[in-house]
Amino acid sequence: MTDDKAAKTSNKMWGGRFAAGPDAIMEAINASIGFDKRMAAQDIAGSRAHAAMLAATGIISDKDAEAIREGLLTILSEIESGEFTYSTALEDIHMNVESRLKDLIGAPAGRLHTGRSRNDQVATDFKLWVRDQLDAFESGLEALIKALLAQAEAGSDWVMPGFTHLQTAQPVTWGHHMMAYVEMFGRDLGRVLDARKRMNESPLGAAALAGTSFPIDRHMTAAALGFDRPAANSLDAVSDRDFALEFLSCASISAMHLSRFAEELVIWSSAQFRFVTLSDRFSTGSSIMPQKKNPDAAELIRAKVGRIYGANTALMMVMKGLPLTYSKDMQEDKEQVFDAADNLMLALAAMEGMVRDMTGNREALEAAAGSGFSTATDLADWLVRVLGLPFREAHHITGSLVALAEARGCDLPDLSLSDMQGVNADITEGVFDVLGVQNSVNSRMSYGGTAPEQVRSQIARWKEILA
Ligand code: ARG
């Protein structure tokens, strides 16, 4: 709800030198309250910490600080219950809160803004908001990784085709494929934790840009707000939005990973593949085709990446070329981050739900694993290992055998020994041992390879990391 009868003359927070109020268009382009009200809780936390510090350093009286801190709590409950009336004339969340504080407690409200500016205030509020999102991002990734680990554990030895160029390449295990995504989301987790550590410095007390002549204690406010330390340069503190950009770039990379998996789920759940069955809870039907069960959640996750990259690019563009320090351009940081955060959290949660609920179709996976000459490399390796042929020659012989099988319309294990000996007379019965897909995956015991034993040891490692 907005009430703009308030200040049609000059702005009551900064209008001292103004004879007239802003044009309606000026007000519309200038106001951020429509979106920055999402930072109300952070704004109030920052102001409460600032007021406590002003009293502790003797800059304002304990009595005023107490009135301010209490009043701010009242405002928080008004906001939470939806009673609070936002005013566009008051521009942003900072001035809306301060103005309401004046209504509630009178003159002491005017002392809150001592030794700070909206420039350090907004940087602080926004950092606190982004920090909460990094924490939610971390939990979302952890939940998704756990869902993937459960899938990997259930099917650590199920065979399926591994692809390059989306063409059948070599058999792999279901567990191995799930664990590939664990590695990807695990790196995302690492980036989130790095970004959080780097961003955790408090801008509060940098004031407008140059610091303040009041004897403030920035270490105290930093600690009260859970920051590791105050930011060391006041000019940088008010003009830095790297923390938002790091969030958006972490989000972009993660969204890219989500979209790759989403794409696989779309393909895998099709009637042509049938590798997975998605649960009813994470599928939709068609209003005309009764047989349809559509992977909409996966498709939307695949698409969400667009707006998240968009937000990252948009904020990069806003920030490039800005001279130090604060410029109003920077008010354009928030909507992008809010939208990206909302959609990222939704995508992570939807992916986690889909992965938790989906069923890998073991038979279909296994049938597909053996098709497309997927053990041709095993055959070539056998020729090298047993007959001592150079790999290039083994590759060529195998190619001829594949062509033979293709001409016969069968797979490699369906060729007879005499078919094989027609291509190379030294081939023996033992070759058939390596043409089965289970033997093929079991043999890939190199570190990080697809053998079930390797997969299980990676699952154990990740469980330890998360514990
Ligand atoms: N609404 C502004 C923003 O989001 C707050 C800071 C305004 N500072 C100023 N000097 N006008 O960036």
Short mmCIF file of C-alpha atoms and ligand atoms in Angstrom, two decimals:
data_model
loop_
_atom_site.label_atom_id
_atom_site.label_comp_id
_atom_site.label_asym_id
_atom_site.label_seq_id
_atom_site.Cartn_x
_atom_site.Cartn_y
_atom_site.Cartn_z
CA MET A 1 0.00 0.00 0.00
CA THR A 2 1.32 3.42 -0.86
CA ASP A 3 0.34 6.76 0.63
CA ASP A 4 1.56 9.75 -1.30
CA LYS A 5 -0.42 12.55 0.23
CA ALA A 6 2.64 12.85 2.50
CA ALA A 7 5.24 15.03 0.85
CA LYS A 8 4.11 16.97 -2.20
CA THR A 9 6.26 19.88 -1.25
CA SER A 10 9.94 19.17 -0.86
CA ASN A 11 11.23 15.83 0.41
CA LYS A 12 11.00 15.79 4.15
CA MET A 13 14.21 13.82 4.59
CA TRP A 14 16.54 15.87 2.38
CA GLY A 15 14.43 18.77 1.10
CA GLY A 16 16.03 21.58 3.10
CA ARG A 17 17.44 23.35 0.07
CA PHE A 18 14.49 22.56 -2.21
CA ALA A 19 11.62 24.98 -2.80
CA ALA A 20 9.49 22.54 -4.83
CA GLY A 21 8.76 18.83 -4.81
CA PRO A 22 9.78 16.49 -7.61
CA ASP A 23 7.88 16.02 -10.84
CA ALA A 24 5.78 12.85 -10.84
CA ILE A 25 8.08 11.34 -13.46
CA MET A 26 11.13 12.24 -11.39
CA GLU A 27 9.56 10.54 -8.42
CA ALA A 28 8.72 7.46 -10.48
CA ILE A 29 12.21 7.02 -11.90
CA ASN A 30 13.89 7.79 -8.60
CA ALA A 31 11.93 5.65 -6.18
CA SER A 32 13.18 2.19 -5.27
CA ILE A 33 10.70 1.44 -2.50
CA GLY A 34 8.67 -0.76 -4.88
CA PHE A 35 11.46 -3.33 -4.73
CA ASP A 36 13.90 -2.44 -1.97
CA LYS A 37 11.21 -3.05 0.65
CA ARG A 38 12.45 -6.62 0.41
CA MET A 39 15.46 -5.43 2.43
CA ALA A 40 13.39 -4.08 5.32
CA ALA A 41 14.59 -6.64 7.85
CA GLN A 42 18.22 -6.01 6.88
CA ASP A 43 17.71 -2.25 7.04
CA ILE A 44 16.29 -2.49 10.52
CA ALA A 45 19.04 -4.85 11.71
CA GLY A 46 21.68 -2.44 10.36
CA SER A 47 20.03 0.56 12.01
CA ARG A 48 19.67 -1.22 15.34
CA ALA A 49 23.37 -2.12 15.29
CA HIS A 50 24.28 1.44 14.33
CA ALA A 51 22.14 2.94 17.12
CA ALA A 52 23.67 0.63 19.74
CA MET A 53 27.14 1.62 18.58
CA LEU A 54 26.28 5.36 18.66
CA ALA A 55 25.28 4.96 22.31
CA ALA A 56 28.28 2.78 23.23
CA THR A 57 30.64 5.41 21.82
CA GLY A 58 28.77 8.25 23.59
CA ILE A 59 27.71 9.87 20.31
CA ILE A 60 24.02 9.66 21.31
CA SER A 61 22.46 8.99 24.70
CA ASP A 62 21.53 5.52 25.87
CA LYS A 63 17.97 6.73 26.24
CA ASP A 64 17.73 7.88 22.62
CA ALA A 65 19.37 4.71 21.39
CA GLU A 66 16.91 2.63 23.38
CA ALA A 67 13.95 4.54 21.93
CA ILE A 68 15.36 4.13 18.42
CA ARG A 69 16.02 0.41 18.84
CA GLU A 70 12.56 -0.24 20.29
CA GLY A 71 10.87 1.88 17.63
CA LEU A 72 12.68 -0.06 14.92
CA LEU A 73 11.35 -3.33 16.34
CA THR A 74 7.83 -1.92 16.25
CA ILE A 75 8.36 -1.00 12.60
CA LEU A 76 9.62 -4.49 11.84
CA SER A 77 6.46 -6.00 13.28
CA GLU A 78 4.32 -3.51 11.35
CA ILE A 79 6.10 -4.57 8.17
CA GLU A 80 5.81 -8.27 8.93
CA SER A 81 2.10 -8.00 9.66
CA GLY A 82 1.46 -5.96 6.53
CA GLU A 83 0.26 -2.85 8.37
CA PHE A 84 3.16 -0.68 7.26
CA THR A 85 2.31 2.02 4.71
CA TYR A 86 5.05 2.57 2.13
CA SER A 87 5.43 5.96 0.49
CA THR A 88 6.93 6.49 -2.95
CA ALA A 89 7.62 10.10 -2.02
CA LEU A 90 10.01 8.74 0.59
CA GLU A 91 11.95 7.00 -2.20
CA ASP A 92 13.37 3.95 -0.58
CA ILE A 93 13.23 1.58 2.34
CA HIS A 94 15.81 3.57 4.31
CA MET A 95 13.77 6.77 4.36
CA ASN A 96 10.46 4.97 4.75
CA VAL A 97 11.72 3.33 7.92
CA GLU A 98 13.34 6.49 9.29
CA SER A 99 10.25 8.55 8.62
CA ARG A 100 8.03 6.04 10.39
CA LEU A 101 10.49 6.02 13.29
CA LYS A 102 9.96 9.78 13.61
CA ASP A 103 6.17 9.25 13.74
CA LEU A 104 6.66 6.68 16.47
CA ILE A 105 9.34 8.18 18.74
CA GLY A 106 9.66 11.80 17.67
CA ALA A 107 12.89 13.80 17.85
CA PRO A 108 15.38 11.02 18.81
CA ALA A 109 14.67 9.42 15.42
CA GLY A 110 16.64 12.26 13.85
CA ARG A 111 19.79 11.13 15.66
CA LEU A 112 19.91 7.68 14.04
CA HIS A 113 21.52 8.94 10.83
CA THR A 114 24.54 10.39 12.68
CA GLY A 115 27.83 9.18 11.22
CA ARG A 116 26.31 7.25 8.36
CA SER A 117 24.77 7.86 4.95
CA ARG A 118 22.33 6.03 2.76
CA ASN A 119 25.37 5.04 0.71
CA ASP A 120 26.92 2.84 3.38
CA GLN A 121 23.44 1.93 4.62
CA VAL A 122 22.27 0.53 1.29
CA ALA A 123 25.55 -1.29 0.72
CA THR A 124 25.18 -2.89 4.16
CA ASP A 125 21.53 -3.83 3.72
CA PHE A 126 22.12 -5.31 0.31
CA LYS A 127 25.17 -7.25 1.46
CA LEU A 128 23.19 -8.73 4.32
CA TRP A 129 20.44 -9.68 1.88
CA VAL A 130 22.85 -11.29 -0.57
CA ARG A 131 24.63 -13.07 2.28
CA ASP A 132 21.33 -14.70 3.30
CA GLN A 133 20.89 -15.81 -0.30
CA LEU A 134 24.35 -17.34 -0.36
CA ASP A 135 23.38 -19.30 2.75
CA ALA A 136 20.15 -20.47 1.12
CA PHE A 137 22.12 -21.30 -2.04
CA GLU A 138 24.49 -23.41 0.06
CA SER A 139 21.61 -25.36 1.67
CA GLY A 140 19.90 -25.83 -1.69
CA LEU A 141 23.08 -27.25 -3.22
CA GLU A 142 23.65 -29.54 -0.25
CA ALA A 143 20.13 -30.92 -0.47
CA LEU A 144 20.52 -31.51 -4.20
CA ILE A 145 23.88 -33.23 -3.72
CA LYS A 146 22.33 -35.52 -1.12
CA ALA A 147 19.52 -36.46 -3.49
CA LEU A 148 22.10 -37.25 -6.19
CA LEU A 149 24.15 -39.33 -3.75
CA ALA A 150 21.06 -41.39 -2.92
CA GLN A 151 20.48 -42.05 -6.62
CA ALA A 152 24.14 -42.92 -7.14
CA GLU A 153 24.11 -45.30 -4.22
CA ALA A 154 20.95 -47.08 -5.39
CA GLY A 155 22.37 -47.66 -8.86
CA SER A 156 26.12 -47.67 -8.39
CA ASP A 157 26.45 -50.77 -10.62
CA TRP A 158 23.59 -50.21 -13.07
CA VAL A 159 24.94 -49.99 -16.59
CA MET A 160 23.88 -47.37 -19.09
CA PRO A 161 25.37 -45.88 -22.22
CA GLY A 162 27.91 -43.11 -21.78
CA PHE A 163 27.78 -40.52 -24.53
CA THR A 164 30.06 -38.17 -26.39
CA HIS A 165 28.44 -36.00 -29.07
CA LEU A 166 25.22 -37.59 -27.73
CA GLN A 167 26.33 -40.72 -29.60
CA THR A 168 26.84 -43.96 -27.69
CA ALA A 169 30.48 -44.03 -26.60
CA GLN A 170 31.21 -46.55 -23.83
CA PRO A 171 29.10 -48.16 -21.14
CA VAL A 172 29.14 -46.32 -17.82
CA THR A 173 27.34 -46.78 -14.55
CA TRP A 174 24.26 -44.85 -13.45
CA GLY A 175 26.07 -44.08 -10.21
CA HIS A 176 28.99 -42.62 -12.12
CA HIS A 177 26.70 -40.35 -14.12
CA MET A 178 24.94 -39.11 -10.96
CA MET A 179 28.31 -38.52 -9.32
CA ALA A 180 29.42 -36.35 -12.25
CA TYR A 181 26.70 -33.91 -11.18
CA VAL A 182 27.77 -34.23 -7.56
CA GLU A 183 31.19 -32.97 -8.65
CA MET A 184 29.63 -30.06 -10.57
CA PHE A 185 27.31 -28.97 -7.77
CA GLY A 186 30.15 -29.58 -5.33
CA ARG A 187 32.29 -27.03 -7.15
CA ASP A 188 29.31 -24.65 -7.08
CA LEU A 189 29.19 -25.13 -3.33
CA GLY A 190 32.88 -24.28 -3.09
CA ARG A 191 32.34 -21.09 -5.09
CA VAL A 192 29.45 -20.07 -2.84
CA LEU A 193 31.52 -20.58 0.29
CA ASP A 194 34.43 -18.63 -1.21
CA ALA A 195 32.18 -15.76 -2.21
CA ARG A 196 30.61 -15.62 1.22
CA LYS A 197 33.98 -15.44 2.91
CA ARG A 198 35.21 -12.69 0.60
CA MET A 199 32.09 -10.56 0.84
CA ASN A 200 31.79 -10.66 4.60
CA GLU A 201 33.17 -7.18 5.36
CA SER A 202 30.94 -4.43 6.68
CA PRO A 203 30.43 -1.23 4.69
CA LEU A 204 28.60 0.39 7.60
CA GLY A 205 30.34 3.53 8.87
CA ALA A 206 31.98 4.31 5.53
CA ALA A 207 29.33 7.05 5.59
CA ALA A 208 28.78 8.96 2.34
CA LEU A 209 32.21 8.04 0.97
CA ALA A 210 35.00 9.42 3.13
CA GLY A 211 34.27 8.07 6.60
CA THR A 212 33.10 10.33 9.40
CA SER A 213 34.48 12.70 11.99
CA PHE A 214 32.32 11.09 14.69
CA PRO A 215 34.22 8.61 16.88
CA ILE A 216 32.24 5.61 15.59
CA ASP A 217 33.25 2.01 16.19
CA ARG A 218 32.99 0.14 12.92
CA HIS A 219 34.35 -3.05 14.46
CA MET A 220 31.41 -3.08 16.83
CA THR A 221 28.75 -2.75 14.13
CA ALA A 222 30.58 -5.24 11.92
CA ALA A 223 30.56 -7.83 14.71
CA ALA A 224 26.93 -7.13 15.60
CA LEU A 225 25.89 -7.85 12.01
CA GLY A 226 27.95 -11.02 11.72
CA PHE A 227 30.62 -9.52 9.46
CA ASP A 228 34.22 -10.67 9.90
CA ARG A 229 35.57 -7.09 9.86
CA PRO A 230 34.78 -3.61 8.57
CA ALA A 231 35.65 -2.93 4.91
CA ALA A 232 39.04 -1.22 4.93
CA ASN A 233 38.45 1.59 2.43
CA SER A 234 35.41 3.83 2.71
CA LEU A 235 35.43 4.80 -0.98
CA ASP A 236 35.43 1.15 -2.00
CA ALA A 237 32.90 0.20 0.67
CA VAL A 238 30.14 2.42 -0.73
CA SER A 239 30.83 1.73 -4.38
CA ASP A 240 31.51 -2.00 -4.34
CA ARG A 241 28.91 -4.36 -5.77
CA ASP A 242 31.33 -7.24 -6.40
CA PHE A 243 29.49 -9.27 -3.79
CA ALA A 244 26.28 -9.10 -5.83
CA LEU A 245 28.18 -9.92 -9.01
CA GLU A 246 29.88 -12.88 -7.37
CA PHE A 247 26.50 -14.13 -6.24
CA LEU A 248 25.18 -13.75 -9.79
CA SER A 249 28.17 -15.46 -11.35
CA CYS A 250 27.96 -18.35 -8.89
CA ALA A 251 24.25 -18.48 -9.69
CA SER A 252 24.95 -18.41 -13.44
CA ILE A 253 27.39 -21.32 -13.31
CA SER A 254 25.06 -23.31 -11.10
CA ALA A 255 22.08 -22.55 -13.33
CA MET A 256 24.15 -23.76 -16.28
CA HIS A 257 24.77 -27.05 -14.45
CA LEU A 258 21.10 -27.30 -13.56
CA SER A 259 20.12 -26.73 -17.18
CA ARG A 260 22.47 -29.44 -18.45
CA PHE A 261 20.95 -31.97 -16.07
CA ALA A 262 17.46 -30.71 -16.87
CA GLU A 263 18.16 -31.29 -20.56
CA GLU A 264 19.26 -34.86 -19.83
CA LEU A 265 16.10 -35.48 -17.83
CA VAL A 266 13.97 -34.18 -20.69
CA ILE A 267 15.70 -36.57 -23.08
CA TRP A 268 15.82 -39.49 -20.65
CA SER A 269 12.14 -39.30 -19.76
CA SER A 270 11.04 -39.45 -23.42
CA ALA A 271 9.36 -42.61 -24.76
CA GLN A 272 12.35 -43.10 -27.06
CA PHE A 273 14.86 -43.27 -24.18
CA ARG A 274 12.82 -44.34 -21.11
CA PHE A 275 15.96 -44.07 -18.95
CA VAL A 276 14.00 -42.45 -16.13
CA THR A 277 10.44 -42.12 -14.95
CA LEU A 278 9.75 -38.78 -13.32
CA SER A 279 7.29 -38.80 -10.46
CA ASP A 280 3.75 -37.51 -10.90
CA ARG A 281 4.60 -34.89 -8.30
CA PHE A 282 7.11 -33.32 -10.66
CA SER A 283 5.34 -33.78 -14.01
CA THR A 284 2.34 -32.26 -15.73
CA GLY A 285 -0.28 -33.52 -18.13
CA SER A 286 -1.53 -32.26 -21.47
CA SER A 287 -4.99 -30.76 -21.84
CA ILE A 288 -5.50 -32.48 -25.19
CA MET A 289 -3.30 -35.59 -25.28
CA PRO A 290 -4.38 -37.91 -22.47
CA GLN A 291 -1.27 -40.10 -22.64
CA LYS A 292 1.17 -37.26 -21.98
CA LYS A 293 3.32 -36.81 -18.92
CA ASN A 294 5.51 -33.80 -19.46
CA PRO A 295 8.80 -32.91 -17.75
CA ASP A 296 7.82 -29.24 -17.29
CA ALA A 297 9.91 -28.72 -14.19
CA ALA A 298 13.01 -29.82 -16.06
CA GLU A 299 12.13 -27.61 -19.01
CA LEU A 300 11.62 -24.59 -16.77
CA ILE A 301 14.89 -25.23 -14.97
CA ARG A 302 16.56 -25.42 -18.39
CA ALA A 303 15.01 -22.05 -19.24
CA LYS A 304 15.63 -20.23 -15.94
CA VAL A 305 19.27 -19.95 -16.82
CA GLY A 306 18.34 -17.20 -19.29
CA ARG A 307 17.14 -14.70 -16.73
CA ILE A 308 19.99 -15.54 -14.36
CA TYR A 309 22.67 -14.89 -17.00
CA GLY A 310 20.65 -11.82 -17.93
CA ALA A 311 20.87 -10.49 -14.39
CA ASN A 312 24.61 -11.10 -14.28
CA THR A 313 25.16 -9.34 -17.59
CA ALA A 314 22.84 -6.48 -16.65
CA LEU A 315 24.64 -5.71 -13.40
CA MET A 316 28.04 -6.01 -15.06
CA MET A 317 26.83 -3.40 -17.54
CA VAL A 318 25.49 -1.14 -14.79
CA MET A 319 28.79 -1.21 -12.92
CA LYS A 320 31.23 -0.90 -15.82
CA GLY A 321 32.62 2.56 -16.25
CA LEU A 322 31.13 3.99 -13.04
CA PRO A 323 33.52 6.47 -11.45
CA LEU A 324 34.06 6.17 -7.71
CA THR A 325 32.11 6.30 -5.57
CA TYR A 326 28.34 5.89 -5.30
CA SER A 327 26.19 6.75 -8.31
CA LYS A 328 22.45 6.32 -8.51
CA ASP A 329 23.03 3.82 -11.30
CA MET A 330 23.77 1.39 -8.52
CA GLN A 331 20.14 1.39 -7.43
CA GLU A 332 19.61 -0.80 -10.51
CA ASP A 333 21.47 -3.62 -8.78
CA LYS A 334 18.61 -4.97 -6.69
CA GLU A 335 15.82 -6.11 -8.98
CA GLN A 336 18.25 -8.20 -11.01
CA VAL A 337 19.63 -9.91 -7.94
CA PHE A 338 16.19 -10.43 -6.39
CA ASP A 339 14.85 -12.03 -9.54
CA ALA A 340 17.91 -14.21 -10.06
CA ALA A 341 17.87 -15.35 -6.43
CA ASP A 342 14.15 -16.20 -6.46
CA ASN A 343 14.46 -18.23 -9.62
CA LEU A 344 17.68 -19.94 -8.67
CA MET A 345 16.25 -21.13 -5.34
CA LEU A 346 13.14 -22.37 -7.12
CA ALA A 347 15.21 -24.21 -9.72
CA LEU A 348 17.42 -25.82 -7.09
CA ALA A 349 14.43 -26.97 -5.05
CA ALA A 350 12.62 -28.30 -8.12
CA MET A 351 15.70 -30.19 -9.25
CA GLU A 352 16.18 -31.66 -5.82
CA GLY A 353 12.55 -32.81 -5.76
CA MET A 354 12.77 -34.31 -9.22
CA VAL A 355 15.98 -36.16 -8.46
CA ARG A 356 14.68 -37.44 -5.13
CA ASP A 357 11.49 -38.77 -6.70
CA MET A 358 12.70 -40.09 -10.05
CA THR A 359 13.14 -43.77 -10.87
CA GLY A 360 16.01 -44.95 -13.02
CA ASN A 361 14.73 -47.73 -15.31
CA ARG A 362 17.41 -50.31 -14.85
CA GLU A 363 16.32 -52.61 -17.71
CA ALA A 364 16.02 -49.84 -20.27
CA LEU A 365 19.39 -48.44 -19.19
CA GLU A 366 21.03 -51.83 -19.50
CA ALA A 367 19.48 -52.59 -22.89
CA ALA A 368 20.68 -49.24 -24.19
CA ALA A 369 24.12 -49.76 -22.65
CA GLY A 370 24.79 -52.74 -24.90
CA SER A 371 23.57 -51.16 -28.12
CA GLY A 372 25.51 -48.95 -30.50
CA PHE A 373 28.71 -51.06 -30.30
CA SER A 374 29.44 -49.52 -26.93
CA THR A 375 32.12 -52.09 -26.08
CA ALA A 376 34.17 -51.48 -29.23
CA THR A 377 36.90 -49.80 -27.17
CA ASP A 378 37.00 -52.85 -24.88
CA LEU A 379 37.50 -55.02 -27.95
CA ALA A 380 40.35 -52.84 -29.22
CA ASP A 381 41.94 -52.84 -25.75
CA TRP A 382 41.68 -56.66 -25.72
CA LEU A 383 43.53 -56.87 -29.05
CA VAL A 384 46.30 -54.73 -27.57
CA ARG A 385 46.44 -56.53 -24.25
CA VAL A 386 46.10 -60.15 -25.40
CA LEU A 387 47.44 -60.15 -28.96
CA GLY A 388 50.04 -57.44 -28.34
CA LEU A 389 48.88 -55.35 -31.32
CA PRO A 390 49.65 -51.62 -31.49
CA PHE A 391 46.53 -49.63 -30.50
CA ARG A 392 46.14 -48.01 -33.92
CA GLU A 393 46.03 -51.41 -35.62
CA ALA A 394 43.63 -52.74 -32.97
CA HIS A 395 41.43 -49.67 -33.61
CA HIS A 396 41.36 -50.48 -37.32
CA ILE A 397 40.49 -54.18 -36.84
CA THR A 398 37.74 -53.24 -34.40
CA GLY A 399 36.38 -50.78 -36.93
CA SER A 400 36.11 -53.59 -39.47
CA LEU A 401 34.29 -55.79 -36.93
CA VAL A 402 31.86 -52.95 -36.17
CA ALA A 403 31.19 -52.54 -39.89
CA LEU A 404 30.59 -56.29 -40.14
CA ALA A 405 28.14 -56.26 -37.24
CA GLU A 406 26.41 -53.22 -38.67
CA ALA A 407 26.01 -55.00 -42.04
CA ARG A 408 24.56 -58.02 -40.24
CA GLY A 409 22.23 -55.82 -38.18
CA CYS A 410 23.59 -57.20 -34.91
CA ASP A 411 25.76 -56.04 -31.98
CA LEU A 412 29.41 -57.00 -31.39
CA PRO A 413 28.75 -59.86 -28.92
CA ASP A 414 26.39 -61.42 -31.50
CA LEU A 415 29.21 -62.02 -34.02
CA SER A 416 30.55 -65.59 -34.06
CA LEU A 417 34.18 -66.47 -33.36
CA SER A 418 34.67 -67.42 -37.02
CA ASP A 419 33.22 -64.01 -38.09
CA MET A 420 35.87 -62.43 -35.89
CA GLN A 421 38.66 -64.68 -37.11
CA GLY A 422 37.73 -63.75 -40.65
CA VAL A 423 38.97 -60.25 -39.77
CA ASN A 424 41.91 -61.30 -37.57
CA ALA A 425 42.86 -64.98 -37.39
CA ASP A 426 44.47 -64.68 -33.92
CA ILE A 427 41.27 -63.70 -32.09
CA THR A 428 40.22 -66.33 -29.52
CA GLU A 429 37.07 -67.16 -27.53
CA GLY A 430 38.34 -65.02 -24.63
CA VAL A 431 37.35 -61.87 -26.51
CA PHE A 432 33.71 -62.45 -25.61
CA ASP A 433 34.52 -61.79 -21.93
CA VAL A 434 35.16 -58.13 -22.64
CA LEU A 435 32.19 -57.56 -24.94
CA GLY A 436 29.64 -57.65 -22.11
CA VAL A 437 28.74 -54.26 -20.66
CA GLN A 438 29.03 -55.32 -17.03
CA ASN A 439 32.59 -56.57 -17.59
CA SER A 440 33.32 -53.39 -19.48
CA VAL A 441 32.35 -51.10 -16.60
CA ASN A 442 33.89 -53.39 -13.97
CA SER A 443 37.21 -53.16 -15.76
CA ARG A 444 37.36 -49.35 -15.66
CA MET A 445 39.03 -49.25 -12.27
CA SER A 446 41.33 -46.28 -12.92
CA TYR A 447 40.89 -43.53 -10.32
CA GLY A 448 37.72 -41.59 -11.17
CA GLY A 449 36.66 -44.32 -13.61
CA THR A 450 33.19 -45.76 -14.00
CA ALA A 451 33.69 -49.11 -12.18
CA PRO A 452 31.09 -49.55 -9.42
CA GLU A 453 33.89 -49.89 -6.88
CA GLN A 454 35.31 -46.50 -7.87
CA VAL A 455 31.85 -44.96 -7.78
CA ARG A 456 31.23 -46.28 -4.29
CA SER A 457 34.45 -44.85 -3.01
CA GLN A 458 33.52 -41.43 -4.44
CA ILE A 459 30.11 -41.66 -2.78
CA ALA A 460 31.82 -42.39 0.53
CA ARG A 461 34.17 -39.43 0.05
CA TRP A 462 31.27 -37.04 -0.60
CA LYS A 463 29.33 -38.31 2.37
CA GLU A 464 32.33 -37.51 4.52
CA ILE A 465 32.67 -34.03 3.00
CA LEU A 466 29.02 -33.27 3.75
CA ALA A 467 29.05 -34.74 7.25
N1 ARG B 1 17.82 3.77 -2.93
C1 ARG B 1 19.23 3.99 -3.05
C2 ARG B 1 19.89 2.79 -3.71
O1 ARG B 1 19.28 1.79 -3.81
C3 ARG B 1 19.83 4.21 -1.69
C4 ARG B 1 21.06 5.02 -1.70
C5 ARG B 1 20.76 6.42 -2.09
N2 ARG B 1 21.91 7.24 -1.91
C6 ARG B 1 21.95 8.45 -2.42
N3 ARG B 1 23.03 9.12 -2.24
N4 ARG B 1 20.98 8.95 -3.12
O2 ARG B 1 21.01 2.83 -4.13
#
